[in-house]
PDB file of C-alpha atoms (C1' of nucleotides) in Angstrom:
ATOM      1  CA  MET A   1      -0.001   0.109   0.097  1.00  0.00           C
ATOM      2  CA  LYS A   2       1.048   3.495  -0.589  1.00  0.00           C
ATOM      3  CA  THR A   3      -0.100   7.002   0.478  1.00  0.00           C
ATOM      4  CA  SER A   4       0.972   8.384  -2.824  1.00  0.00           C
ATOM      5  CA  THR A   5      -1.147  10.920  -4.719  1.00  0.00           C
ATOM      6  CA  GLU A   6      -1.259   8.943  -7.922  1.00  0.00           C
ATOM      7  CA  PRO A   7      -2.372   5.472  -7.200  1.00  0.00           C
ATOM      8  CA  ASP A   8      -3.843   5.055 -10.735  1.00  0.00           C
ATOM      9  CA  LYS A   9      -0.489   5.685 -12.408  1.00  0.00           C
ATOM     10  CA  THR A  10       0.716   2.679 -10.291  1.00  0.00           C
ATOM     11  CA  GLN A  11      -2.117   0.676 -11.063  1.00  0.00           C
ATOM     12  CA  CYS A  12      -1.688   1.105 -14.824  1.00  0.00           C
ATOM     13  CA  ASN A  13       1.818   0.198 -14.572  1.00  0.00           C
ATOM     14  CA  ALA A  14       1.167  -2.922 -12.738  1.00  0.00           C
ATOM     15  CA  TYR A  15      -1.576  -3.774 -15.471  1.00  0.00           C
ATOM     16  CA  ILE A  16       0.701  -3.113 -18.293  1.00  0.00           C
ATOM     17  CA  HIS A  17       3.401  -5.313 -16.723  1.00  0.00           C
ATOM     18  CA  ALA A  18       1.118  -8.163 -16.147  1.00  0.00           C
ATOM     19  CA  MET A  19       0.034  -8.094 -19.866  1.00  0.00           C
ATOM     20  CA  GLU A  20       3.549  -7.885 -20.903  1.00  0.00           C
ATOM     21  CA  ASP A  21       4.369 -11.070 -18.734  1.00  0.00           C
ATOM     22  CA  ALA A  22       1.618 -12.749 -20.449  1.00  0.00           C
ATOM     23  CA  LEU A  23       2.223 -11.526 -23.951  1.00  0.00           C
ATOM     24  CA  TYR A  24       5.999 -12.808 -23.458  1.00  0.00           C
ATOM     25  CA  VAL A  25       4.847 -16.339 -23.067  1.00  0.00           C
ATOM     26  CA  ILE A  26       1.749 -16.490 -25.360  1.00  0.00           C
ATOM     27  CA  GLY A  27       2.015 -13.607 -27.755  1.00  0.00           C
ATOM     28  CA  GLY A  28       3.485 -13.606 -31.389  1.00  0.00           C
ATOM     29  CA  LYS A  29       1.642 -15.087 -34.225  1.00  0.00           C
ATOM     30  CA  TRP A  30       1.474 -18.682 -33.608  1.00  0.00           C
ATOM     31  CA  LYS A  31       1.474 -19.712 -29.785  1.00  0.00           C
ATOM     32  CA  LEU A  32      -2.235 -19.619 -29.344  1.00  0.00           C
ATOM     33  CA  ARG A  33      -3.056 -21.252 -32.462  1.00  0.00           C
ATOM     34  CA  ILE A  34      -0.902 -24.007 -31.600  1.00  0.00           C
ATOM     35  CA  ILE A  35      -2.566 -24.371 -28.352  1.00  0.00           C
ATOM     36  CA  ILE A  36      -6.096 -23.963 -30.059  1.00  0.00           C
ATOM     37  CA  ALA A  37      -5.135 -26.997 -32.291  1.00  0.00           C
ATOM     38  CA  LEU A  38      -3.673 -28.996 -29.504  1.00  0.00           C
ATOM     39  CA  ARG A  39      -7.130 -28.653 -27.417  1.00  0.00           C
ATOM     40  CA  GLU A  40      -8.931 -30.902 -29.933  1.00  0.00           C
ATOM     41  CA  GLY A  41      -6.467 -33.709 -28.928  1.00  0.00           C
ATOM     42  CA  ASN A  42      -2.848 -34.645 -29.041  1.00  0.00           C
ATOM     43  CA  LYS A  43      -1.114 -34.341 -32.155  1.00  0.00           C
ATOM     44  CA  ARG A  44       2.114 -35.334 -33.854  1.00  0.00           C
ATOM     45  CA  PHE A  45       4.379 -32.714 -35.240  1.00  0.00           C
ATOM     46  CA  ASN A  46       3.160 -32.849 -38.883  1.00  0.00           C
ATOM     47  CA  GLU A  47      -0.412 -32.898 -37.582  1.00  0.00           C
ATOM     48  CA  ILE A  48       0.035 -29.718 -35.771  1.00  0.00           C
ATOM     49  CA  GLN A  49       1.444 -28.256 -39.004  1.00  0.00           C
ATOM     50  CA  ARG A  50      -1.459 -29.097 -40.878  1.00  0.00           C
ATOM     51  CA  ALA A  51      -3.761 -27.913 -38.377  1.00  0.00           C
ATOM     52  CA  VAL A  52      -2.052 -24.504 -38.180  1.00  0.00           C
ATOM     53  CA  SER A  53      -2.029 -23.513 -41.654  1.00  0.00           C
ATOM     54  CA  GLY A  54       0.767 -21.485 -42.921  1.00  0.00           C
ATOM     55  CA  ILE A  55       3.454 -22.426 -40.527  1.00  0.00           C
ATOM     56  CA  SER A  56       6.711 -23.628 -41.253  1.00  0.00           C
ATOM     57  CA  ALA A  57       8.497 -26.443 -39.612  1.00  0.00           C
ATOM     58  CA  LYS A  58      11.283 -24.261 -38.399  1.00  0.00           C
ATOM     59  CA  VAL A  59       8.915 -22.067 -36.767  1.00  0.00           C
ATOM     60  CA  LEU A  60       6.718 -24.835 -35.342  1.00  0.00           C
ATOM     61  CA  SER A  61       9.787 -26.279 -33.909  1.00  0.00           C
ATOM     62  CA  ALA A  62      10.731 -23.104 -32.081  1.00  0.00           C
ATOM     63  CA  GLU A  63       7.226 -22.323 -30.933  1.00  0.00           C
ATOM     64  CA  LEU A  64       6.988 -25.957 -29.293  1.00  0.00           C
ATOM     65  CA  LYS A  65      10.075 -25.544 -27.409  1.00  0.00           C
ATOM     66  CA  SER A  66       8.976 -22.185 -26.068  1.00  0.00           C
ATOM     67  CA  LEU A  67       5.708 -23.543 -25.068  1.00  0.00           C
ATOM     68  CA  GLU A  68       7.393 -26.617 -23.722  1.00  0.00           C
ATOM     69  CA  SER A  69       9.837 -24.558 -21.496  1.00  0.00           C
ATOM     70  CA  ASN A  70       6.857 -22.556 -20.287  1.00  0.00           C
ATOM     71  CA  GLY A  71       5.030 -25.717 -18.910  1.00  0.00           C
ATOM     72  CA  LEU A  72       2.189 -25.371 -21.501  1.00  0.00           C
ATOM     73  CA  VAL A  73       3.067 -28.488 -23.648  1.00  0.00           C
ATOM     74  CA  THR A  74       4.754 -31.805 -23.274  1.00  0.00           C
ATOM     75  CA  ARG A  75       6.556 -33.545 -25.920  1.00  0.00           C
ATOM     76  CA  ASN A  76       6.188 -37.375 -25.892  1.00  0.00           C
ATOM     77  CA  VAL A  77       8.596 -39.521 -27.848  1.00  0.00           C
ATOM     78  CA  LEU A  78       6.527 -42.417 -28.827  1.00  0.00           C
ATOM     79  CA  VAL A  79       8.997 -44.319 -30.926  1.00  0.00           C
ATOM     80  CA  ASP A  80      12.817 -43.532 -30.708  1.00  0.00           C
ATOM     81  CA  GLU A  81      14.031 -45.517 -33.692  1.00  0.00           C
ATOM     82  CA  PHE A  82      14.294 -44.467 -37.123  1.00  0.00           C
ATOM     83  CA  PRO A  83      10.959 -43.228 -38.260  1.00  0.00           C
ATOM     84  CA  VAL A  84      10.789 -41.131 -34.746  1.00  0.00           C
ATOM     85  CA  ILE A  85       7.287 -40.535 -33.680  1.00  0.00           C
ATOM     86  CA  VAL A  86       6.518 -37.946 -31.459  1.00  0.00           C
ATOM     87  CA  GLU A  87       3.358 -36.519 -29.753  1.00  0.00           C
ATOM     88  CA  TYR A  88       2.668 -33.220 -28.385  1.00  0.00           C
ATOM     89  CA  VAL A  89       0.235 -33.020 -25.454  1.00  0.00           C
ATOM     90  CA  LEU A  90      -1.090 -30.008 -23.679  1.00  0.00           C
ATOM     91  CA  ASP A  91       0.159 -29.667 -20.177  1.00  0.00           C
ATOM     92  CA  ASP A  92      -2.480 -29.296 -17.270  1.00  0.00           C
ATOM     93  CA  TYR A  93      -1.126 -25.766 -16.821  1.00  0.00           C
ATOM     94  CA  SER A  94      -2.665 -24.870 -20.242  1.00  0.00           C
ATOM     95  CA  ALA A  95      -6.026 -25.056 -18.734  1.00  0.00           C
ATOM     96  CA  SER A  96      -5.078 -21.824 -16.939  1.00  0.00           C
ATOM     97  CA  LEU A  97      -5.303 -20.087 -20.348  1.00  0.00           C
ATOM     98  CA  ASN A  98      -8.886 -21.193 -21.066  1.00  0.00           C
ATOM     99  CA  GLY A  99     -10.164 -17.945 -19.837  1.00  0.00           C
ATOM    100  CA  VAL A 100      -7.900 -15.971 -22.237  1.00  0.00           C
ATOM    101  CA  LEU A 101      -8.582 -18.195 -25.019  1.00  0.00           C
ATOM    102  CA  GLU A 102     -12.376 -17.905 -24.549  1.00  0.00           C
ATOM    103  CA  SER A 103     -12.505 -14.375 -24.175  1.00  0.00           C
ATOM    104  CA  LEU A 104     -10.214 -13.724 -27.235  1.00  0.00           C
ATOM    105  CA  ILE A 105     -12.259 -16.314 -29.530  1.00  0.00           C
ATOM    106  CA  ASP A 106     -15.698 -14.803 -28.309  1.00  0.00           C
ATOM    107  CA  TRP A 107     -14.225 -11.182 -29.111  1.00  0.00           C
ATOM    108  CA  GLY A 108     -12.973 -12.251 -32.567  1.00  0.00           C
ATOM    109  CA  VAL A 109     -16.481 -13.731 -33.304  1.00  0.00           C
ATOM    110  CA  GLY A 110     -18.344 -10.491 -31.992  1.00  0.00           C
ATOM    111  CA  HIS A 111     -16.023  -8.313 -33.799  1.00  0.00           C
ATOM    112  CA  ARG A 112     -16.374  -9.927 -37.199  1.00  0.00           C
ATOM    113  CA  LYS A 113     -20.372  -9.857 -36.561  1.00  0.00           C
ATOM    114  CA  LYS A 114     -20.105  -6.148 -35.909  1.00  0.00           C
ATOM    115  CA  LEU A 115     -18.102  -5.565 -39.144  1.00  0.00           C
ATOM    116  CA  ALA A 116     -20.665  -7.606 -40.859  1.00  0.00           C
ATOM    117  CA  ASP A 117     -23.513  -5.570 -39.498  1.00  0.00           C
ATOM    118  CA  GLU A 118     -21.795  -2.262 -40.287  1.00  0.00           C
ATOM    119  CA  ASN A 119     -21.817  -3.222 -43.812  1.00  0.00           C
ATOM    120  CA  GLN A 120     -25.192  -4.410 -44.063  1.00  0.00           C
ATOM    121  CA  PRO A 121     -27.038  -2.308 -41.736  1.00  0.00           C
ATOM    122  CA  LYS A 122     -30.252  -3.596 -43.096  1.00  0.00           C
TER     123      LYS A 122
ATOM    124  CA  MET B   1     -24.466 -27.227 -39.598  1.00  0.00           C
ATOM    125  CA  LYS B   2     -22.847 -30.225 -41.269  1.00  0.00           C
ATOM    126  CA  THR B   3     -22.939 -33.980 -40.957  1.00  0.00           C
ATOM    127  CA  SER B   4     -19.445 -34.320 -41.630  1.00  0.00           C
ATOM    128  CA  THR B   5     -17.395 -37.020 -39.596  1.00  0.00           C
ATOM    129  CA  GLU B   6     -14.810 -34.270 -38.634  1.00  0.00           C
ATOM    130  CA  PRO B   7     -16.561 -31.473 -36.455  1.00  0.00           C
ATOM    131  CA  ASP B   8     -13.542 -31.100 -34.374  1.00  0.00           C
ATOM    132  CA  LYS B   9     -11.365 -30.023 -37.185  1.00  0.00           C
ATOM    133  CA  THR B  10     -14.065 -27.668 -38.166  1.00  0.00           C
ATOM    134  CA  GLN B  11     -14.510 -26.312 -34.796  1.00  0.00           C
ATOM    135  CA  CYS B  12     -10.791 -25.853 -34.323  1.00  0.00           C
ATOM    136  CA  ASN B  13     -10.407 -23.966 -37.628  1.00  0.00           C
ATOM    137  CA  ALA B  14     -13.254 -21.755 -36.466  1.00  0.00           C
ATOM    138  CA  TYR B  15     -11.580 -21.014 -33.393  1.00  0.00           C
ATOM    139  CA  ILE B  16      -8.205 -20.291 -34.835  1.00  0.00           C
ATOM    140  CA  HIS B  17      -9.934 -18.098 -37.303  1.00  0.00           C
ATOM    141  CA  ALA B  18     -11.747 -16.172 -34.613  1.00  0.00           C
ATOM    142  CA  MET B  19      -8.413 -15.795 -32.890  1.00  0.00           C
ATOM    143  CA  GLU B  20      -6.918 -14.218 -35.960  1.00  0.00           C
ATOM    144  CA  ASP B  21      -9.567 -11.826 -36.115  1.00  0.00           C
ATOM    145  CA  ALA B  22      -9.020 -10.675 -32.719  1.00  0.00           C
ATOM    146  CA  LEU B  23      -5.257 -10.606 -32.918  1.00  0.00           C
ATOM    147  CA  TYR B  24      -5.582  -8.534 -36.266  1.00  0.00           C
ATOM    148  CA  VAL B  25      -7.219  -5.890 -34.221  1.00  0.00           C
ATOM    149  CA  ILE B  26      -5.563  -6.097 -30.936  1.00  0.00           C
ATOM    150  CA  GLY B  27      -2.389  -7.988 -31.535  1.00  0.00           C
ATOM    151  CA  GLY B  28       1.276  -6.417 -31.780  1.00  0.00           C
ATOM    152  CA  LYS B  29       3.092  -5.199 -29.098  1.00  0.00           C
ATOM    153  CA  TRP B  30       1.428  -2.086 -28.167  1.00  0.00           C
ATOM    154  CA  LYS B  31      -2.362  -1.912 -28.760  1.00  0.00           C
ATOM    155  CA  LEU B  32      -3.323  -3.537 -25.754  1.00  0.00           C
ATOM    156  CA  ARG B  33      -0.960  -1.363 -23.578  1.00  0.00           C
ATOM    157  CA  ILE B  34      -2.374   1.822 -24.975  1.00  0.00           C
ATOM    158  CA  ILE B  35      -5.777   0.642 -24.170  1.00  0.00           C
ATOM    159  CA  ILE B  36      -4.814   0.024 -20.578  1.00  0.00           C
ATOM    160  CA  ALA B  37      -3.236   3.214 -20.317  1.00  0.00           C
ATOM    161  CA  LEU B  38      -6.385   5.001 -21.508  1.00  0.00           C
ATOM    162  CA  ARG B  39      -8.423   3.067 -19.142  1.00  0.00           C
ATOM    163  CA  GLU B  40      -7.310   5.073 -16.332  1.00  0.00           C
ATOM    164  CA  GLY B  41      -8.690   8.139 -17.919  1.00  0.00           C
ATOM    165  CA  ASN B  42      -8.423  10.314 -21.248  1.00  0.00           C
ATOM    166  CA  LYS B  43      -4.879  11.354 -22.182  1.00  0.00           C
ATOM    167  CA  ARG B  44      -3.125  13.520 -24.311  1.00  0.00           C
ATOM    168  CA  PHE B  45      -0.669  12.141 -26.924  1.00  0.00           C
ATOM    169  CA  ASN B  46       2.434  12.968 -24.958  1.00  0.00           C
ATOM    170  CA  GLU B  47       0.824  11.639 -21.732  1.00  0.00           C
ATOM    171  CA  ILE B  48       0.089   8.126 -23.503  1.00  0.00           C
ATOM    172  CA  GLN B  49       3.648   8.135 -24.663  1.00  0.00           C
ATOM    173  CA  ARG B  50       4.886   8.608 -21.172  1.00  0.00           C
ATOM    174  CA  ALA B  51       2.362   6.032 -19.714  1.00  0.00           C
ATOM    175  CA  VAL B  52       3.200   3.454 -22.327  1.00  0.00           C
ATOM    176  CA  SER B  53       6.989   3.468 -21.854  1.00  0.00           C
ATOM    177  CA  GLY B  54       9.230   2.685 -24.705  1.00  0.00           C
ATOM    178  CA  ILE B  55       6.854   3.704 -27.468  1.00  0.00           C
ATOM    179  CA  SER B  56       8.035   6.112 -30.074  1.00  0.00           C
ATOM    180  CA  ALA B  57       5.865   9.064 -31.429  1.00  0.00           C
ATOM    181  CA  LYS B  58       5.840   7.438 -34.835  1.00  0.00           C
ATOM    182  CA  VAL B  59       4.714   4.016 -33.631  1.00  0.00           C
ATOM    183  CA  LEU B  60       2.114   5.503 -31.199  1.00  0.00           C
ATOM    184  CA  SER B  61       0.772   7.705 -33.879  1.00  0.00           C
ATOM    185  CA  ALA B  62       0.089   4.763 -36.125  1.00  0.00           C
ATOM    186  CA  GLU B  63      -1.346   2.568 -33.331  1.00  0.00           C
ATOM    187  CA  LEU B  64      -3.749   5.186 -32.208  1.00  0.00           C
ATOM    188  CA  LYS B  65      -4.877   5.551 -36.018  1.00  0.00           C
ATOM    189  CA  SER B  66      -5.592   1.667 -36.109  1.00  0.00           C
ATOM    190  CA  LEU B  67      -7.508   1.745 -32.967  1.00  0.00           C
ATOM    191  CA  GLU B  68      -9.501   4.833 -33.972  1.00  0.00           C
ATOM    192  CA  SER B  69     -10.293   3.063 -37.439  1.00  0.00           C
ATOM    193  CA  ASN B  70     -11.515   0.019 -35.358  1.00  0.00           C
ATOM    194  CA  GLY B  71     -13.747   2.065 -33.171  1.00  0.00           C
ATOM    195  CA  LEU B  72     -11.716   1.556 -30.082  1.00  0.00           C
ATOM    196  CA  VAL B  73     -10.617   4.874 -29.400  1.00  0.00           C
ATOM    197  CA  THR B  74     -11.746   8.501 -30.380  1.00  0.00           C
ATOM    198  CA  ARG B  75      -9.637  11.404 -31.055  1.00  0.00           C
ATOM    199  CA  ASN B  76     -10.705  14.921 -29.793  1.00  0.00           C
ATOM    200  CA  VAL B  77      -9.222  18.013 -30.743  1.00  0.00           C
ATOM    201  CA  LEU B  78      -9.450  20.277 -27.903  1.00  0.00           C
ATOM    202  CA  VAL B  79      -7.646  23.329 -29.210  1.00  0.00           C
ATOM    203  CA  ASP B  80      -6.988  23.821 -33.066  1.00  0.00           C
ATOM    204  CA  GLU B  81      -4.616  26.650 -32.863  1.00  0.00           C
ATOM    205  CA  PHE B  82      -1.001  26.489 -32.644  1.00  0.00           C
ATOM    206  CA  PRO B  83      -0.018  24.576 -29.700  1.00  0.00           C
ATOM    207  CA  VAL B  84      -2.634  22.078 -30.822  1.00  0.00           C
ATOM    208  CA  ILE B  85      -4.261  20.161 -28.020  1.00  0.00           C
ATOM    209  CA  VAL B  86      -5.490  16.536 -28.698  1.00  0.00           C
ATOM    210  CA  GLU B  87      -7.060  14.176 -26.289  1.00  0.00           C
ATOM    211  CA  TYR B  88      -7.606  10.442 -26.810  1.00  0.00           C
ATOM    212  CA  VAL B  89     -10.901   8.935 -25.446  1.00  0.00           C
ATOM    213  CA  LEU B  90     -11.594   5.156 -25.096  1.00  0.00           C
ATOM    214  CA  ASP B  91     -14.671   4.531 -27.118  1.00  0.00           C
ATOM    215  CA  ASP B  92     -17.625   2.653 -25.844  1.00  0.00           C
ATOM    216  CA  TYR B  93     -16.799  -0.439 -27.922  1.00  0.00           C
ATOM    217  CA  SER B  94     -13.618  -0.793 -26.028  1.00  0.00           C
ATOM    218  CA  ALA B  95     -15.574  -2.018 -23.194  1.00  0.00           C
ATOM    219  CA  SER B  96     -16.289  -5.157 -25.011  1.00  0.00           C
ATOM    220  CA  LEU B  97     -12.554  -5.894 -24.556  1.00  0.00           C
ATOM    221  CA  ASN B  98     -12.762  -5.899 -20.759  1.00  0.00           C
ATOM    222  CA  GLY B  99     -13.064  -9.643 -20.561  1.00  0.00           C
ATOM    223  CA  VAL B 100      -9.860 -10.024 -22.975  1.00  0.00           C
ATOM    224  CA  LEU B 101      -7.884  -7.603 -20.713  1.00  0.00           C
ATOM    225  CA  GLU B 102      -8.784  -8.916 -17.433  1.00  0.00           C
ATOM    226  CA  SER B 103      -8.077 -12.598 -18.230  1.00  0.00           C
ATOM    227  CA  LEU B 104      -4.929 -11.664 -19.931  1.00  0.00           C
ATOM    228  CA  ILE B 105      -3.806  -9.491 -16.912  1.00  0.00           C
ATOM    229  CA  ASP B 106      -5.029 -12.115 -14.525  1.00  0.00           C
ATOM    230  CA  TRP B 107      -3.026 -14.838 -16.393  1.00  0.00           C
ATOM    231  CA  GLY B 108      -0.100 -12.658 -16.385  1.00  0.00           C
ATOM    232  CA  VAL B 109      -0.259 -12.091 -12.635  1.00  0.00           C
ATOM    233  CA  GLY B 110      -0.628 -15.933 -11.936  1.00  0.00           C
ATOM    234  CA  HIS B 111       2.073 -16.773 -14.325  1.00  0.00           C
ATOM    235  CA  ARG B 112       4.619 -14.592 -12.709  1.00  0.00           C
ATOM    236  CA  LYS B 113       3.498 -15.990  -9.282  1.00  0.00           C
ATOM    237  CA  LYS B 114       4.108 -19.579 -10.710  1.00  0.00           C
ATOM    238  CA  LEU B 115       7.581 -18.604 -11.532  1.00  0.00           C
ATOM    239  CA  ALA B 116       8.380 -17.167  -8.498  1.00  0.00           C
ATOM    240  CA  ASP B 117       7.129 -20.184  -6.468  1.00  0.00           C
ATOM    241  CA  GLU B 118       9.112 -22.654  -8.725  1.00  0.00           C
ATOM    242  CA  ASN B 119      12.147 -20.525  -7.689  1.00  0.00           C
ATOM    243  CA  GLN B 120      11.636 -20.428  -4.145  1.00  0.00           C
ATOM    244  CA  PRO B 121       9.839 -23.777  -3.418  1.00  0.00           C
ATOM    245  CA  LYS B 122      10.085 -23.372   0.324  1.00  0.00           C
TER     246      LYS B 122
ATOM    247  C1'  DC C   1       1.775  19.884 -28.404  1.00  0.00           C
ATOM    248  C1'  DG C   2       0.990  16.667 -31.686  1.00  0.00           C
ATOM    249  C1'  DG C   3       2.910  14.178 -35.163  1.00  0.00           C
ATOM    250  C1'  DC C   4       5.095  13.252 -39.665  1.00  0.00           C
ATOM    251  C1'  DA C   5       9.619  12.299 -42.671  1.00  0.00           C
ATOM    252  C1'  DT C   6      13.723   9.995 -42.853  1.00  0.00           C
ATOM    253  C1'  DC C   7      16.711   6.739 -42.175  1.00  0.00           C
ATOM    254  C1'  DC C   8      18.285   2.607 -39.998  1.00  0.00           C
ATOM    255  C1'  DT C   9      18.356  -1.638 -37.332  1.00  0.00           C
ATOM    256  C1'  DT C  10      16.508  -5.817 -35.731  1.00  0.00           C
ATOM    257  C1'  DC C  11      14.434 -10.191 -36.082  1.00  0.00           C
ATOM    258  C1'  DG C  12      10.006 -12.769 -36.839  1.00  0.00           C
ATOM    259  C1'  DC C  13       8.993 -15.327 -40.200  1.00  0.00           C
ATOM    260  C1'  DG C  14       8.977 -17.826 -44.808  1.00  0.00           C
ATOM    261  C1'  DA C  15      10.958 -21.226 -48.428  1.00  0.00           C
ATOM    262  C1'  DT C  16      13.802 -24.670 -49.592  1.00  0.00           C
ATOM    263  C1'  DA C  17      16.523 -28.433 -49.030  1.00  0.00           C
ATOM    264  C1'  DC C  18      18.530 -31.848 -46.124  1.00  0.00           C
ATOM    265  C1'  DT C  19      19.418 -35.491 -42.272  1.00  0.00           C
ATOM    266  C1'  DG C  20      18.957 -39.334 -38.534  1.00  0.00           C
TER     267       DG C  20
ATOM    268  C1'  DC D   1       8.488 -38.765 -39.208  1.00  0.00           C
ATOM    269  C1'  DA D   2      10.544 -34.995 -36.919  1.00  0.00           C
ATOM    270  C1'  DG D   3      12.956 -31.910 -37.243  1.00  0.00           C
ATOM    271  C1'  DT D   4      17.779 -28.872 -38.496  1.00  0.00           C
ATOM    272  C1'  DA D   5      20.451 -25.715 -41.812  1.00  0.00           C
ATOM    273  C1'  DT D   6      20.785 -22.091 -44.475  1.00  0.00           C
ATOM    274  C1'  DC D   7      19.360 -18.090 -46.674  1.00  0.00           C
ATOM    275  C1'  DG D   8      17.202 -13.885 -46.818  1.00  0.00           C
ATOM    276  C1'  DC D   9      12.939 -10.911 -47.005  1.00  0.00           C
ATOM    277  C1'  DG D  10      10.013  -7.709 -45.163  1.00  0.00           C
ATOM    278  C1'  DA D  11       7.461  -5.783 -41.694  1.00  0.00           C
ATOM    279  C1'  DA D  12       7.811  -3.730 -37.156  1.00  0.00           C
ATOM    280  C1'  DG D  13       9.979  -0.916 -34.650  1.00  0.00           C
ATOM    281  C1'  DG D  14      13.896   2.625 -32.899  1.00  0.00           C
ATOM    282  C1'  DA D  15      16.240   7.479 -33.191  1.00  0.00           C
ATOM    283  C1'  DT D  16      16.440  11.724 -34.676  1.00  0.00           C
ATOM    284  C1'  DG D  17      15.006  15.844 -36.547  1.00  0.00           C
ATOM    285  C1'  DC D  18      11.702  19.036 -38.118  1.00  0.00           C
ATOM    286  C1'  DC D  19       7.267  21.498 -38.774  1.00  0.00           C
ATOM    287  C1'  DG D  20       2.305  23.810 -38.108  1.00  0.00           C
TER     288       DG D  20
END
DNA sequence: CGGCATCCTTCGCGATACTG
DNA sequence: CAGTATCGCGAAGGATGCCG
């Protein structure tokens, strides 16, 4: 607690800072899309690449490592011989993102609806 | 509605697509920070720049225009003579983002807490 | 005061090819 | 199948200066 005369400024910075923390982990073009793809079930590397259209193997590889290091995704090696088989699984911790995902998806749907209504006012 | 055998895949794509719509409008490094800054009250250009630390005038200008064109922010010219004075105001529509903002901020706070706990397990 | 112009850097991302 | 290596583009962003 503080007795300063500018509590708002402090609050605002705290909010912005929390947002930065969040975006550092789940920001960027791909991370949330990958998580959404994995929500419909565990997937192999190439399956994710197909589900998240447009992502390259290099980027997908990097994103998965990042998600793994943040405890959101787990990498399971199913077969460790030549045609290696790997499966990616959402970690329990990823459930903590449900609120974020749902509100973002909802807002996206609503915003698209709003744009459509503005173009077809009737 | 469809009778396909792969409703999940369709659902997943719809979710990802809605997310893309949302991120197109509020994604990127700065937009949500600017909105948070404006939530504590209307601000002038330079005030926003001070509140959102690190943003340059050029980028702030571009971001404000983008937010304006999406109906999230309104630009009010208070004085139109030489030392021009402009005020930026959150539009009513921006309230629709409250859920997104709160869940992101919450998650950021929680995630930081989680990291702290992992480093100080005792 | 608000904000555009210019120049420059950074790096996220993409395409293609290749390997265990 | 699951990635890595290489190359390189292009957009986003930073620094500085100027102008109404």
